[in-house]
Short mmCIF file of C-alpha atoms and ligand atoms in Angstrom, two decimals:
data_model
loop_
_atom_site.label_atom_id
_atom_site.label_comp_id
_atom_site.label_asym_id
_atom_site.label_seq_id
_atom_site.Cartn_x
_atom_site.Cartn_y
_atom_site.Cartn_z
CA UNK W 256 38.57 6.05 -38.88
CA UNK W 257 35.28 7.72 -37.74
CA UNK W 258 33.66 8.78 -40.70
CA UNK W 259 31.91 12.54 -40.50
CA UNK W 260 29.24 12.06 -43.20
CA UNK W 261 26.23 12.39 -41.61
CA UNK W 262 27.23 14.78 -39.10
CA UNK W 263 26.97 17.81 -38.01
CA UNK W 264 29.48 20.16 -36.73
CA UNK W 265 28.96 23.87 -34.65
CA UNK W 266 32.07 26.04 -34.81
CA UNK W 267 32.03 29.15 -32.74
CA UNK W 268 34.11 31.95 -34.42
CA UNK W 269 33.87 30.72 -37.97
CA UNK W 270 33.90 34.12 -39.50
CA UNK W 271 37.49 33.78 -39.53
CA UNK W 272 41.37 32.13 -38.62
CA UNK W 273 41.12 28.55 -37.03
CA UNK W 274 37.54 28.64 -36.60
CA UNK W 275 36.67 29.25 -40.52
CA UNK W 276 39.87 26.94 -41.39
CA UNK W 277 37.94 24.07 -39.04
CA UNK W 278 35.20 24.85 -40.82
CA UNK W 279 36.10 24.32 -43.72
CA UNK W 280 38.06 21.04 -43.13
CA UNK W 281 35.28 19.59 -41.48
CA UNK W 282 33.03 20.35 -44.43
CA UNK W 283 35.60 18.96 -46.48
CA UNK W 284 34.82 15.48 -44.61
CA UNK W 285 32.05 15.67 -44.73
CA UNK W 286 29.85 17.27 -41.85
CA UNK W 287 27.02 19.45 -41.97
CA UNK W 288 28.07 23.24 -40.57
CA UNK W 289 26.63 25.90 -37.60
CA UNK W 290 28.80 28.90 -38.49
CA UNK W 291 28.53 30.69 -35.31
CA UNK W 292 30.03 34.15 -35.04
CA UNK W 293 28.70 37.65 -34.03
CA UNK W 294 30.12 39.03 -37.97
CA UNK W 295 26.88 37.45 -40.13
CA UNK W 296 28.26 38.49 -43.55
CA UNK W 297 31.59 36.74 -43.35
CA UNK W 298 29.66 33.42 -41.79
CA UNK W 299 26.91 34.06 -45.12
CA UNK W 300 30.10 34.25 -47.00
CA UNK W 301 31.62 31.00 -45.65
CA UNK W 302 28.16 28.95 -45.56
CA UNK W 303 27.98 29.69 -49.81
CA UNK W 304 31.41 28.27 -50.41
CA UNK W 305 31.53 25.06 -48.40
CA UNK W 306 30.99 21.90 -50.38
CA UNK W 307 28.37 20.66 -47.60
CA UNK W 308 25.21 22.36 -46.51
CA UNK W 309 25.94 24.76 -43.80
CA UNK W 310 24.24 27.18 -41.50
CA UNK W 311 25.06 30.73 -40.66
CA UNK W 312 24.25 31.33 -37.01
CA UNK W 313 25.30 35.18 -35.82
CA UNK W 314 25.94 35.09 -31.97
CA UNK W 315 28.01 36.48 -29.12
CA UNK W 316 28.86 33.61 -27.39
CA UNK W 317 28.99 36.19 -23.95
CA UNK W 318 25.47 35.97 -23.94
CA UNK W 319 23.95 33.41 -22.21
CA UNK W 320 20.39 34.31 -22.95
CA UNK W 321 21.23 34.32 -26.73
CA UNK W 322 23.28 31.08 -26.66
CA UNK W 323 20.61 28.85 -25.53
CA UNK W 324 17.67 30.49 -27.54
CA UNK W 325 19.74 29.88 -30.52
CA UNK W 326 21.25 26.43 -29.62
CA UNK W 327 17.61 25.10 -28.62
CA UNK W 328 16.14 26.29 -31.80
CA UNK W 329 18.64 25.18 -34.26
CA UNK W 330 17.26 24.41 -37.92
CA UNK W 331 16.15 20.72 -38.61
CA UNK W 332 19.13 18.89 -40.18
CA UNK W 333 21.35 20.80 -37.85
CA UNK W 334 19.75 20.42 -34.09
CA UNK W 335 21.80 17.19 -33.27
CA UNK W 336 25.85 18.56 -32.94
CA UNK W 337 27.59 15.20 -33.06
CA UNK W 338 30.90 18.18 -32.98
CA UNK W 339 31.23 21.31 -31.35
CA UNK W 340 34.58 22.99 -31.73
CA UNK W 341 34.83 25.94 -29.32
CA UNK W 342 36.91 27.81 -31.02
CA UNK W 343 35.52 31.48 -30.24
CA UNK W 344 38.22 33.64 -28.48
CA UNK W 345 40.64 36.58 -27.97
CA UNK W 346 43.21 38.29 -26.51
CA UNK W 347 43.17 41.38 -25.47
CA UNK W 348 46.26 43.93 -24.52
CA UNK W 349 49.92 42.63 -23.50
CA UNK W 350 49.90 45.36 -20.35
CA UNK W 351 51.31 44.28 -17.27
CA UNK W 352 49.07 42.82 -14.23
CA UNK W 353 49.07 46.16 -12.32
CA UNK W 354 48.03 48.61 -16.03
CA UNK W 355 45.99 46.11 -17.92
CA UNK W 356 42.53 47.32 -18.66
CA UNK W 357 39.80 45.29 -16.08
CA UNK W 358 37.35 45.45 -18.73
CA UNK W 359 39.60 43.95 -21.06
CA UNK W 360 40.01 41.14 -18.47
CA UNK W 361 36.13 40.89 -17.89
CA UNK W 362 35.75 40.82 -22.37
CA UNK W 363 38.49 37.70 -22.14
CA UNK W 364 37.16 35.74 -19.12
CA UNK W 365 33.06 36.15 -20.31
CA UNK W 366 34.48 34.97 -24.18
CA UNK W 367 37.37 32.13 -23.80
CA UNK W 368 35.67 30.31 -20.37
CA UNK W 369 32.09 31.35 -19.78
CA UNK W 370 31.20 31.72 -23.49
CA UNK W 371 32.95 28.21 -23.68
CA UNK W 372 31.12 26.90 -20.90
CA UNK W 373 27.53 28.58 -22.21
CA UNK W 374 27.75 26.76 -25.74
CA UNK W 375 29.07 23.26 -24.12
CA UNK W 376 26.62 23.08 -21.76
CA UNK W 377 23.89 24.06 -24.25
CA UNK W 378 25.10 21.08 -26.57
CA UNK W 379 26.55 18.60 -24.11
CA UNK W 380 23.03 16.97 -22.89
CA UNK W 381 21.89 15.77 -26.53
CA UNK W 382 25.60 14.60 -27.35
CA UNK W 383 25.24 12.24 -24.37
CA UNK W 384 21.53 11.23 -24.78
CA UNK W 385 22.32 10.52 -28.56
CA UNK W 386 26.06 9.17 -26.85
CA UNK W 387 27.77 10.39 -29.74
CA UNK W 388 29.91 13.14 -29.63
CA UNK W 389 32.99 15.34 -29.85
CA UNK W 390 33.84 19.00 -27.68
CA UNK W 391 37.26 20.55 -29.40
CA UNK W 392 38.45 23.43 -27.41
CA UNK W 393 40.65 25.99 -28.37
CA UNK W 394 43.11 25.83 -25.45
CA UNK W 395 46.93 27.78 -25.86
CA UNK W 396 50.20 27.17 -25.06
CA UNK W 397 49.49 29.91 -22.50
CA UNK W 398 47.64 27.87 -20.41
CA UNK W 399 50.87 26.17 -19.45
CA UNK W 400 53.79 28.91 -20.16
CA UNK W 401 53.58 32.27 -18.68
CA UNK W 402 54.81 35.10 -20.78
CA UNK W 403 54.46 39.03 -19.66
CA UNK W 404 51.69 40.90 -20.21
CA UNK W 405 49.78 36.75 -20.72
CA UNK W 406 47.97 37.09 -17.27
CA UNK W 407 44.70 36.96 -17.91
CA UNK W 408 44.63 35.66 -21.40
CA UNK W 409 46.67 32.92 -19.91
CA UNK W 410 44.50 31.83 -17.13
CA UNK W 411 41.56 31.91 -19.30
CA UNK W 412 43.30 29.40 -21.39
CA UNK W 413 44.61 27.24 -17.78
CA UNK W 414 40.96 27.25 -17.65
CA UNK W 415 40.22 25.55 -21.04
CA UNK W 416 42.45 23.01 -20.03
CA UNK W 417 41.14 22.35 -16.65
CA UNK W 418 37.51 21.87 -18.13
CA UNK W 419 38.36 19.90 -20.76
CA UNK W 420 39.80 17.56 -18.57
CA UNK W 421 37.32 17.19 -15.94
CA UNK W 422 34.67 16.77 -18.50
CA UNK W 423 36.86 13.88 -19.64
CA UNK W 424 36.25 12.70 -16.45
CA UNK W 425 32.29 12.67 -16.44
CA UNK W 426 32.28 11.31 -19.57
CA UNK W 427 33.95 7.92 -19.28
CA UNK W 428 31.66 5.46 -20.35
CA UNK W 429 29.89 7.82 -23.06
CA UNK W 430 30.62 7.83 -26.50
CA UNK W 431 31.37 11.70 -26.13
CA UNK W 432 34.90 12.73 -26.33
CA UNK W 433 37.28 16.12 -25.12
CA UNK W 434 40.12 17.32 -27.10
CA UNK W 435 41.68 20.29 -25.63
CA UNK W 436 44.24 21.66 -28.59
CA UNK W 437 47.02 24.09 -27.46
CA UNK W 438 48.49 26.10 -30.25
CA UNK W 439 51.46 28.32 -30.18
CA UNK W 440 51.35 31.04 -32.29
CA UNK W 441 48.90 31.25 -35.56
CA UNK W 442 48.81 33.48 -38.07
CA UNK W 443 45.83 34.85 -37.79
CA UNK W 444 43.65 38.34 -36.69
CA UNK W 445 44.43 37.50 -33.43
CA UNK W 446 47.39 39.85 -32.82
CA UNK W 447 45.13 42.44 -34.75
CA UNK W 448 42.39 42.17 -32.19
CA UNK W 449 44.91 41.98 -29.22
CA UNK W 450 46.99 45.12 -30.07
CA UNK W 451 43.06 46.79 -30.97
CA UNK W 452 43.55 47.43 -34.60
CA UNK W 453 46.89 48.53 -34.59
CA UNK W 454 47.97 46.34 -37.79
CA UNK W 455 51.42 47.55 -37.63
CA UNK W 456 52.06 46.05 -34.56
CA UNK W 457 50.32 42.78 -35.02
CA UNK W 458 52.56 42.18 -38.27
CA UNK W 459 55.49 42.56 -36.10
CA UNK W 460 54.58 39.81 -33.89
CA UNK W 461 54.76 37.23 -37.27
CA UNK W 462 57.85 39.10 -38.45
CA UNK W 463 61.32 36.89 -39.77
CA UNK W 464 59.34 33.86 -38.34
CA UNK W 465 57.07 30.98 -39.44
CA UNK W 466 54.40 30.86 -38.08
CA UNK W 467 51.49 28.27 -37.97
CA UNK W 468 48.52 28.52 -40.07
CA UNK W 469 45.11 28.34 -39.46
CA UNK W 470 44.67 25.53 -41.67
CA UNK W 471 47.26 23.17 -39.62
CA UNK W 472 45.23 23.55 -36.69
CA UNK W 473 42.29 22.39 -38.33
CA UNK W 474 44.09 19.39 -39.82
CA UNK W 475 44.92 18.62 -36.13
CA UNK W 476 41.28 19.26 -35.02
CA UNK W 477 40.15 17.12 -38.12
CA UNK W 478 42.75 14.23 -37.08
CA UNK W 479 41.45 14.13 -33.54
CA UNK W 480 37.78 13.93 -34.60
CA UNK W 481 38.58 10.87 -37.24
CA UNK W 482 40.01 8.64 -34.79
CA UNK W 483 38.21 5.54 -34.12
CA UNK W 484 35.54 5.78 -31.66
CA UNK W 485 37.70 4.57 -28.82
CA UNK W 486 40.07 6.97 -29.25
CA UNK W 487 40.51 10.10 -27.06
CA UNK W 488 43.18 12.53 -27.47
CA UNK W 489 43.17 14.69 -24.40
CA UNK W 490 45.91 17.49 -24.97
CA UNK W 491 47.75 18.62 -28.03
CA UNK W 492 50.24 20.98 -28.46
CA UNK W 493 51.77 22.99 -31.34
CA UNK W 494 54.37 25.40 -31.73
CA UNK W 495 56.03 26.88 -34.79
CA UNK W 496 59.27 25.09 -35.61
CA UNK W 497 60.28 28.76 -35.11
CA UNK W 498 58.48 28.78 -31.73
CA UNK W 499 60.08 28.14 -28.72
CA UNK W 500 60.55 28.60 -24.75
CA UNK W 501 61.33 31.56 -22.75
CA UNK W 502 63.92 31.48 -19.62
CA UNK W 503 63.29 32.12 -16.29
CA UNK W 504 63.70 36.04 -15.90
CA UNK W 505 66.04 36.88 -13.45
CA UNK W 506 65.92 40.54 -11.72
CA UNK W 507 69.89 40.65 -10.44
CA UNK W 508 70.78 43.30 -7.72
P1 NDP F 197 40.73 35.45 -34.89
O1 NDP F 197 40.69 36.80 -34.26
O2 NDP F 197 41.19 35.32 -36.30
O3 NDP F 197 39.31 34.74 -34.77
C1 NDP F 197 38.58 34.79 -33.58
C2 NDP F 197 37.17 34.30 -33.83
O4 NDP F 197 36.46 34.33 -32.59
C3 NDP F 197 36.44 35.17 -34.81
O5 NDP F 197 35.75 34.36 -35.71
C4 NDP F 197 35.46 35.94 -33.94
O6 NDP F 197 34.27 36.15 -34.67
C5 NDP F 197 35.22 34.95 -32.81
N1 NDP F 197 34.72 35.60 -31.60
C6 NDP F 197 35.39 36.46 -30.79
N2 NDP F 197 34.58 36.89 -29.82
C7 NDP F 197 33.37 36.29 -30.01
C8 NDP F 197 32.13 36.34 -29.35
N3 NDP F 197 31.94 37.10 -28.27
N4 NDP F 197 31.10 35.59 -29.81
C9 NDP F 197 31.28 34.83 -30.92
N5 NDP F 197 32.43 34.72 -31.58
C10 NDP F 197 33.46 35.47 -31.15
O7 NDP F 197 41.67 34.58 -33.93
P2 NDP F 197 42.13 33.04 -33.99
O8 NDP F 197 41.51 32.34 -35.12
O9 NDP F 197 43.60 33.06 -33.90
O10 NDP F 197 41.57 32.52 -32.60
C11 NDP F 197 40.69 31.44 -32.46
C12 NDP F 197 40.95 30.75 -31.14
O11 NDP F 197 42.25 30.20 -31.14
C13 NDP F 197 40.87 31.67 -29.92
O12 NDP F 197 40.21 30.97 -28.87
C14 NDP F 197 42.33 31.90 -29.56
O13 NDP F 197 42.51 32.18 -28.20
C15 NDP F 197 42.93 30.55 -29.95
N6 NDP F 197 44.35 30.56 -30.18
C16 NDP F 197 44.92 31.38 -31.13
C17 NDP F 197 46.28 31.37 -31.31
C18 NDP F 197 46.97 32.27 -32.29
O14 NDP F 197 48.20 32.43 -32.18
N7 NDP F 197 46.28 32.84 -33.26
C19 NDP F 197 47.15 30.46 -30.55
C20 NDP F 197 46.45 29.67 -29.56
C21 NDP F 197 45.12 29.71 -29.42
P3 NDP F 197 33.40 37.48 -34.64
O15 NDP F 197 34.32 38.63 -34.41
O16 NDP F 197 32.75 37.49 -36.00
O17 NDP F 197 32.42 37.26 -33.54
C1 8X3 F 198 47.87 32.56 -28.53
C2 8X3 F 198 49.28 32.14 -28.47
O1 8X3 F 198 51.55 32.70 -27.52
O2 8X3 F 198 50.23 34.52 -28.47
O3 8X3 F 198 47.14 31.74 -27.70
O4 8X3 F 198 49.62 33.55 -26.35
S1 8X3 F 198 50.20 33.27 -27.65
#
């Protein structure tokens, strides 16, 4: 099993759901912690209750400029990110193709895949020249199932998937690994940022069900970062037990 004392892991999103759960876990093993989130008091919050030092970073991972200023300057003890889990993401509106909002399909694409892209690509070079390393990404079960009103949410998350895997490809012969997880759904704030505050409606979306909780995706993310060296899980996916798959819709005449 690879040990994580002695290293240090960045989450983006930590102020809350998956990305503080991750946190939290890998703290738990051991790792050093970059909070990274755009809410400062809730990553302040975190960094005081982890059992391992930890580092509150506020950014909006949209920003290119501000990701690498921040990334290049990180503290001493927590420059060199052995893990980066880019977790950072949203959802936003369940509107059909032709009545969705265009700037909430501009928010989605610049968070889930060019935010993802600006912290990787910040990191990536000193995980290969120290060739040690580990990029999670917060992929979907969207990425491979359309659902109405998923559209761009969706391909944002086909996107995840599609980088992960070619980064797999470059690389092979480094001691840097990809793990693209795709969750189903999580109990988390992510239907209350999707539906824009409306907490009535995001409760409904977790109603009579089970769903997963933050805290077994970051067992997941934990498991594939402990595997020996030589191991690299590419994909996983999770549903609920309670989750499952739509079928093809059908318009008759
Ligand atoms: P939450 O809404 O609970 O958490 C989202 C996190 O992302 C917050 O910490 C938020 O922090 C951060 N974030 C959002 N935008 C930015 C930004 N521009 N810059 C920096 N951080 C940002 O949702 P989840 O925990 O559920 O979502 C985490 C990831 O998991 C997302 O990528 C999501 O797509 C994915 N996922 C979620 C599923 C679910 O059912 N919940 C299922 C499959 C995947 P802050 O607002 O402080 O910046
Ligand atoms: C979030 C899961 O099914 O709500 O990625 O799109 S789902």
């Amino acid at each position: 099993m690879q040990t994580l004392q002695g290293w240090t892991a960045l989450v983006t999103g930590a102020s809350a759901g998956i990305g503080e759960a991750c946190a939290l876990a890998l703290s738990q093993a051991g790792a050093r912690l970059v909070l990274a989130g755009r809410r400062g008091d809730r990553l302040e919050a975190l960094a005081a209750k982890l059992p391992n030092p930890a580092h509150p970073l506020v950014l909006d991972v949209r920003s290119r400029r501000e990701v690498e200023t921040s990334l290049s300057s990180l503290p001493a003890g927590f420059s060199d990110v052995d893990v980066l889990v880019n977790n950072a993401g949203l959802g936003l509106g369940l509107e059909p193709a032709h009545e969705a909002s265009l700037d909430d399909w501009e928010t989605m694409i610049d968070t889930n895949c060019k935010g993802l892209v600006y912290v990787t690509r910040a990191l990536l070079p000193g995980m290969v020249k120290r060739n040690r390393g580990h990029v999670v990404n917060l992929g979907s079960v969207a990425a491979s199932y359309p659902y109405p009103g998923g559209n761009v949410y969706g391909a944002t998350k086909a996107f995840v998937h599609q980088f992960s895997q070619n980064m797999k490809a470059d690389l092979v012969g480094t001691r840097v690994r990809v793990t693209d997880i795709q969750p189903g759904m999580v109990e988390t704030d992510f239907s209350l940022v999707r539906f824009k505050g409306d907490a009535q409606r995001a409760s409904k979306t977790y109603e009579g069900m089970e769903a997963l909780t933050p805290g077994d995706i970051a067992d997941i993310v934990l498991w594939t970062v402990t595997r020996p060296a030589r191991v690299n899980i590419n994909v996983v996916e999770v549903m609920p037990a309670d989750q499952g798959f739509g079928p093809f819709n059908i318009k008759r005449r």
